C-alpha cells in the first residue's frame, strides 16, 4: 500500500518536547495539509451541533490549525460563527491567515491557550492528538476553555484501520505509525509527519471520557493517502467507524 500524503495538520502544541522535535514541526517542509473529505465530514458534524449563526454566533477554536486548509473547507458550513485558528508554528499561522480571519499563536502547555476559562463554544482538534507528548494535559486545557456543554470535535488516524489489520497480520508496521523522525521504516509511505500516539475507536472513547467529556458520536472518514484503486473500499469502511481510516469524535464538556 502506497500513501500519498499526511493525515493531519502537523500542529505544534507541545513546548516541553526536545529541541529537535520542535525544530521538526517548525520546518516548512513538513506536510501540514489535511484531507478535504475528513475536513468536510467533521465540519458537517460541528455545524449540526452548533446550529446556524442566526441563533447566535459561536466562538470556535481550530486548535492546531496548520495551514488553515481544514478551515477553508469548513467555512461555508460555519458562516456567521467566529472561527479562530490557533497553532504553535508561526509558519503555519502565516499560511492559515489566508483562510482564517483570526489567527493566534498558542500552546496547550507552558501557560496554556490565550483564552479565559469557559469562553469558547467549540474546539476543532483535527489530527493533533497523535502528535502530542502529553495528550492528557492537552485535553485538560481544551476542557478549561470550553463553556459547560461546549463541543469538542476531535479527529485522529485509526490504528485499527481496515488495511492496518492486514498489515499487522503480515508483520508490517501499520500505516500512520512512525519509528523515526528521519525516515519511514517498516511500513508503506514516504512522508514523516511526527506521529507519536495512535488510537483505536475504543481507546479514543475511553480516553476522551476519562478527560471529562461525554462522547456524543463516533464516526469514520476516509484517508486521502489511500491508493486510488482502494478508495471506494476506504469510503465503504467509514460505515464501521472502528475500521475506518480516520476517527471523528464529537464530545461535550461534562
Short mmCIF file of C-alpha atoms in Angstrom, two decimals:
data_model
loop_
_atom_site.label_atom_id
_atom_site.label_comp_id
_atom_site.label_asym_id
_atom_site.label_seq_id
_atom_site.Cartn_x
_atom_site.Cartn_y
_atom_site.Cartn_z
CA UNK A 1 0.00 0.00 0.00
CA UNK A 2 1.45 3.38 -1.01
CA UNK A 3 0.40 6.54 0.75
CA UNK A 4 0.47 9.95 -0.87
CA UNK A 5 0.13 12.39 1.99
CA UNK A 6 -0.10 13.12 5.66
CA UNK A 7 -3.15 12.57 7.81
CA UNK A 8 -3.14 15.81 9.65
CA UNK A 9 -2.31 19.36 10.35
CA UNK A 10 1.05 18.63 11.96
CA UNK A 11 0.24 21.10 14.72
CA UNK A 12 2.93 22.33 17.11
CA UNK A 13 1.35 22.39 20.55
CA UNK A 14 3.95 20.83 22.87
CA UNK A 15 6.72 23.11 24.10
CA UNK A 16 8.06 20.51 26.52
CA UNK A 17 9.31 18.45 23.60
CA UNK A 18 13.05 18.11 22.93
CA UNK A 19 14.50 20.93 20.87
CA UNK A 20 14.98 18.68 17.83
CA UNK A 21 11.28 17.82 17.73
CA UNK A 22 10.29 21.49 17.97
CA UNK A 23 12.58 22.21 15.03
CA UNK A 24 10.96 19.36 13.12
CA UNK A 25 7.47 20.86 13.49
CA UNK A 26 8.66 24.39 12.66
CA UNK A 27 10.21 23.17 9.40
CA UNK A 28 8.05 24.47 6.48
CA UNK A 29 8.86 21.29 4.54
CA UNK A 30 6.87 19.16 6.99
CA UNK A 31 3.44 18.47 5.43
CA UNK A 32 0.58 20.28 7.20
CA UNK A 33 -2.34 19.81 4.79
CA UNK A 34 -5.21 17.53 5.77
CA UNK A 35 -7.60 15.64 3.53
CA UNK A 36 -10.67 17.59 2.41
CA UNK A 37 -13.01 14.60 2.82
CA UNK A 38 -12.21 14.35 6.51
CA UNK A 39 -12.43 18.12 6.97
CA UNK A 40 -15.85 18.25 5.30
CA UNK A 41 -17.30 15.42 7.40
CA UNK A 42 -16.00 16.97 10.58
CA UNK A 43 -17.33 20.41 9.62
CA UNK A 44 -20.77 18.95 8.97
CA UNK A 45 -20.78 17.39 12.44
CA UNK A 46 -19.78 20.70 14.02
CA UNK A 47 -22.31 22.73 12.01
CA UNK A 48 -25.10 20.37 13.10
CA UNK A 49 -24.03 20.68 16.73
CA UNK A 50 -23.82 24.49 16.70
CA UNK A 51 -26.83 25.25 14.54
CA UNK A 52 -26.99 28.28 12.24
CA UNK A 53 -25.42 31.54 13.32
CA UNK A 54 -28.87 33.16 13.19
CA UNK A 55 -29.43 31.52 16.58
CA UNK A 56 -26.34 33.30 17.86
CA UNK A 57 -22.75 33.36 16.64
CA UNK A 58 -20.47 30.91 18.42
CA UNK A 59 -16.74 31.04 19.12
CA UNK A 60 -14.87 28.11 17.58
CA UNK A 61 -11.17 27.45 18.12
CA UNK A 62 -9.35 25.47 15.44
CA UNK A 63 -6.52 24.26 17.69
CA UNK A 64 -3.57 23.06 15.65
CA UNK A 65 -5.00 24.81 12.59
CA UNK A 66 -1.90 24.16 10.50
CA UNK A 67 -2.10 25.91 7.14
CA UNK A 68 -5.83 26.60 7.52
CA UNK A 69 -6.94 24.15 4.83
CA UNK A 70 -9.48 22.50 7.16
CA UNK A 71 -10.96 25.91 7.99
CA UNK A 72 -11.19 26.67 4.26
CA UNK A 73 -13.30 23.55 3.73
CA UNK A 74 -15.44 24.25 6.82
CA UNK A 75 -16.03 27.96 6.17
CA UNK A 76 -19.22 27.63 4.06
CA UNK A 77 -20.83 25.43 6.74
CA UNK A 78 -19.81 27.67 9.65
CA UNK A 79 -20.77 31.00 8.11
CA UNK A 80 -21.50 33.60 10.76
CA UNK A 81 -19.65 31.80 13.52
CA UNK A 82 -16.31 33.19 14.70
CA UNK A 83 -13.56 30.69 13.88
CA UNK A 84 -10.12 31.40 15.38
CA UNK A 85 -7.05 29.47 14.23
CA UNK A 86 -4.53 28.55 16.92
CA UNK A 87 -1.14 26.98 16.26
CA UNK A 88 2.33 26.76 17.78
CA UNK A 89 4.10 27.35 14.45
CA UNK A 90 4.50 30.87 13.14
CA UNK A 91 4.98 29.47 9.64
CA UNK A 92 1.66 27.62 9.83
CA UNK A 93 -0.11 30.72 11.11
CA UNK A 94 1.21 32.80 8.22
CA UNK A 95 -0.30 30.32 5.79
CA UNK A 96 -3.52 29.93 7.79
CA UNK A 97 -4.13 33.68 7.75
CA UNK A 98 -5.11 33.32 4.10
CA UNK A 99 -8.08 31.14 5.10
CA UNK A 100 -8.98 32.40 8.58
CA UNK A 101 -9.91 35.95 9.65
CA UNK A 102 -8.36 35.40 13.09
CA UNK A 103 -5.17 33.51 13.93
CA UNK A 104 -3.45 33.36 17.31
CA UNK A 105 -0.20 31.76 18.41
CA UNK A 106 -0.96 29.44 21.30
CA UNK A 107 0.26 26.33 23.05
CA UNK A 108 -1.55 23.66 25.01
CA UNK A 109 1.06 23.63 27.76
CA UNK A 110 3.53 26.16 29.16
CA UNK A 111 0.81 28.55 30.34
CA UNK A 112 -1.96 27.21 28.15
CA UNK A 113 -4.10 28.76 25.44
CA UNK A 114 -4.56 32.56 25.45
CA UNK A 115 -8.28 32.34 26.26
CA UNK A 116 -10.16 32.68 29.54
CA UNK A 117 -11.80 29.66 31.11
CA UNK A 118 -15.29 28.81 29.90
CA UNK A 119 -15.35 31.28 26.99
CA UNK A 120 -15.31 29.01 23.93
CA UNK A 121 -18.30 27.22 22.40
CA UNK A 122 -16.46 24.60 20.36
CA UNK A 123 -12.97 23.30 19.63
CA UNK A 124 -11.82 21.68 16.42
CA UNK A 125 -8.94 19.36 17.21
CA UNK A 126 -8.09 17.88 13.83
CA UNK A 127 -5.30 15.32 13.65
CA UNK A 128 -3.40 16.92 16.52
CA UNK A 129 -3.63 14.47 19.40
CA UNK A 130 -1.41 11.91 17.65
CA UNK A 131 1.44 14.46 17.68
CA UNK A 132 1.39 15.15 21.41
CA UNK A 133 3.80 14.11 24.13
CA UNK A 134 1.17 14.82 26.81
CA UNK A 135 -2.35 14.38 25.40
CA UNK A 136 -3.87 14.27 28.90
CA UNK A 137 -2.81 17.84 29.70
CA UNK A 138 -3.91 18.93 26.22
CA UNK A 139 -7.47 17.73 26.75
CA UNK A 140 -7.46 19.29 30.23
CA UNK A 141 -6.63 22.63 28.59
CA UNK A 142 -9.30 22.26 25.91
CA UNK A 143 -11.85 21.43 28.59
CA UNK A 144 -10.78 24.51 30.56
CA UNK A 145 -11.52 26.97 27.74
CA UNK A 146 -14.83 25.34 26.75
CA UNK A 147 -18.12 26.51 28.20
CA UNK A 148 -20.22 23.93 30.11
CA UNK A 149 -21.70 21.71 27.42
CA UNK A 150 -19.19 23.03 24.86
CA UNK A 151 -18.34 20.86 21.87
CA UNK A 152 -15.09 19.03 21.15
CA UNK A 153 -14.63 17.82 17.57
CA UNK A 154 -11.57 15.58 17.54
CA UNK A 155 -10.19 13.60 14.64
CA UNK A 156 -7.22 11.25 14.54
CA UNK A 157 -5.90 8.34 12.44
CA UNK A 158 -7.24 4.92 13.37
CA UNK A 159 -4.64 2.38 14.44
CA UNK A 160 -7.19 -0.35 13.66
CA UNK A 161 -7.99 0.90 10.13
CA UNK A 162 -9.06 -1.95 7.84
CA UNK A 163 -5.73 -2.13 5.99
CA UNK A 164 -3.66 -1.87 9.19
CA UNK A 165 -5.27 -5.05 10.46
CA UNK A 166 -4.00 -6.89 7.41
CA UNK A 167 -0.57 -5.27 7.57
CA UNK A 168 -0.09 -6.32 11.19
CA UNK A 169 -1.03 -9.90 10.36
CA UNK A 170 1.69 -9.78 7.69
CA UNK A 171 4.21 -8.40 10.16
CA UNK A 172 4.26 -4.93 8.57
CA UNK A 173 4.34 -1.69 10.59
CA UNK A 174 0.86 -0.05 10.49
CA UNK A 175 0.20 2.99 8.32
CA UNK A 176 0.18 6.24 10.37
CA UNK A 177 2.76 4.87 12.85
CA UNK A 178 6.35 6.14 12.76
CA UNK A 179 9.52 4.91 14.44
CA UNK A 180 11.82 7.75 13.34
CA UNK A 181 11.74 11.46 12.52
CA UNK A 182 14.26 10.93 9.72
CA UNK A 183 12.64 8.32 7.51
CA UNK A 184 9.83 5.79 7.20
CA UNK A 185 10.85 2.29 8.25
CA UNK A 186 8.92 -0.94 8.00
CA UNK A 187 5.68 0.36 6.52
CA UNK A 188 4.29 1.84 3.27
CA UNK A 189 4.60 5.57 2.66
CA UNK A 190 7.31 8.18 2.27
CA UNK A 191 6.46 11.26 4.37
CA UNK A 192 7.43 11.63 8.02
CA UNK A 193 4.90 13.79 9.90
CA UNK A 194 5.75 13.18 13.56
CA UNK A 195 3.05 10.82 14.85
CA UNK A 196 3.75 9.89 18.46
CA UNK A 197 0.46 8.22 19.52
CA UNK A 198 -2.25 6.24 17.81
CA UNK A 199 -5.75 5.27 18.96
CA UNK A 200 -8.36 2.64 18.22
CA UNK A 201 -12.02 3.65 18.42
CA UNK A 202 -12.37 2.04 21.84
CA UNK A 203 -9.22 3.65 23.21
CA UNK A 204 -10.24 7.09 21.93
CA UNK A 205 -13.68 6.86 23.54
CA UNK A 206 -12.22 5.82 26.87
CA UNK A 207 -9.50 8.47 26.77
CA UNK A 208 -11.87 11.34 25.99
CA UNK A 209 -14.40 10.17 28.59
CA UNK A 210 -11.70 9.95 31.25
CA UNK A 211 -10.75 13.54 30.41
CA UNK A 212 -14.16 14.87 31.48
CA UNK A 213 -16.18 14.73 28.28
CA UNK A 214 -19.37 12.94 27.28
CA UNK A 215 -18.97 11.24 23.91
CA UNK A 216 -21.90 12.10 21.63
CA UNK A 217 -20.90 10.35 18.43
CA UNK A 218 -18.04 8.46 16.83
CA UNK A 219 -17.89 8.38 13.03
CA UNK A 220 -15.38 7.41 10.34
CA UNK A 221 -13.75 9.31 7.49
CA UNK A 222 -11.58 8.27 4.54
CA UNK A 223 -7.86 8.93 4.23
CA UNK A 224 -6.73 10.93 1.21
CA UNK A 225 -3.48 8.93 1.01
CA UNK A 226 -5.15 5.61 0.22
CA UNK A 227 -4.21 4.47 -3.33
CA UNK A 228 -6.86 5.30 -5.89
CA UNK A 229 -7.92 1.68 -6.63
CA UNK A 230 -8.74 1.20 -2.92
CA UNK A 231 -10.53 4.50 -2.23
CA UNK A 232 -14.03 3.13 -2.82
CA UNK A 233 -13.35 0.42 -0.26
CA UNK A 234 -11.95 3.02 2.14
CA UNK A 235 -15.16 5.06 1.84
CA UNK A 236 -17.25 1.97 2.49
CA UNK A 237 -15.24 1.26 5.64
CA UNK A 238 -16.45 4.57 7.08
CA UNK A 239 -19.79 2.88 7.80
CA UNK A 240 -17.97 0.95 10.54
CA UNK A 241 -16.00 3.63 12.43
CA UNK A 242 -13.82 1.09 14.19
CA UNK A 243 -12.41 0.03 10.81
CA UNK A 244 -12.32 3.45 9.12
CA UNK A 245 -9.07 5.23 8.24
CA UNK A 246 -9.85 8.31 10.34
CA UNK A 247 -11.84 8.53 13.59
CA UNK A 248 -14.16 11.54 14.04
CA UNK A 249 -15.32 12.05 17.59
CA UNK A 250 -17.89 14.54 18.86
CA UNK A 251 -17.93 15.07 22.62
CA UNK A 252 -19.32 17.65 25.02
CA UNK A 253 -17.80 19.07 28.16
CA UNK A 254 -19.36 17.20 31.06
#
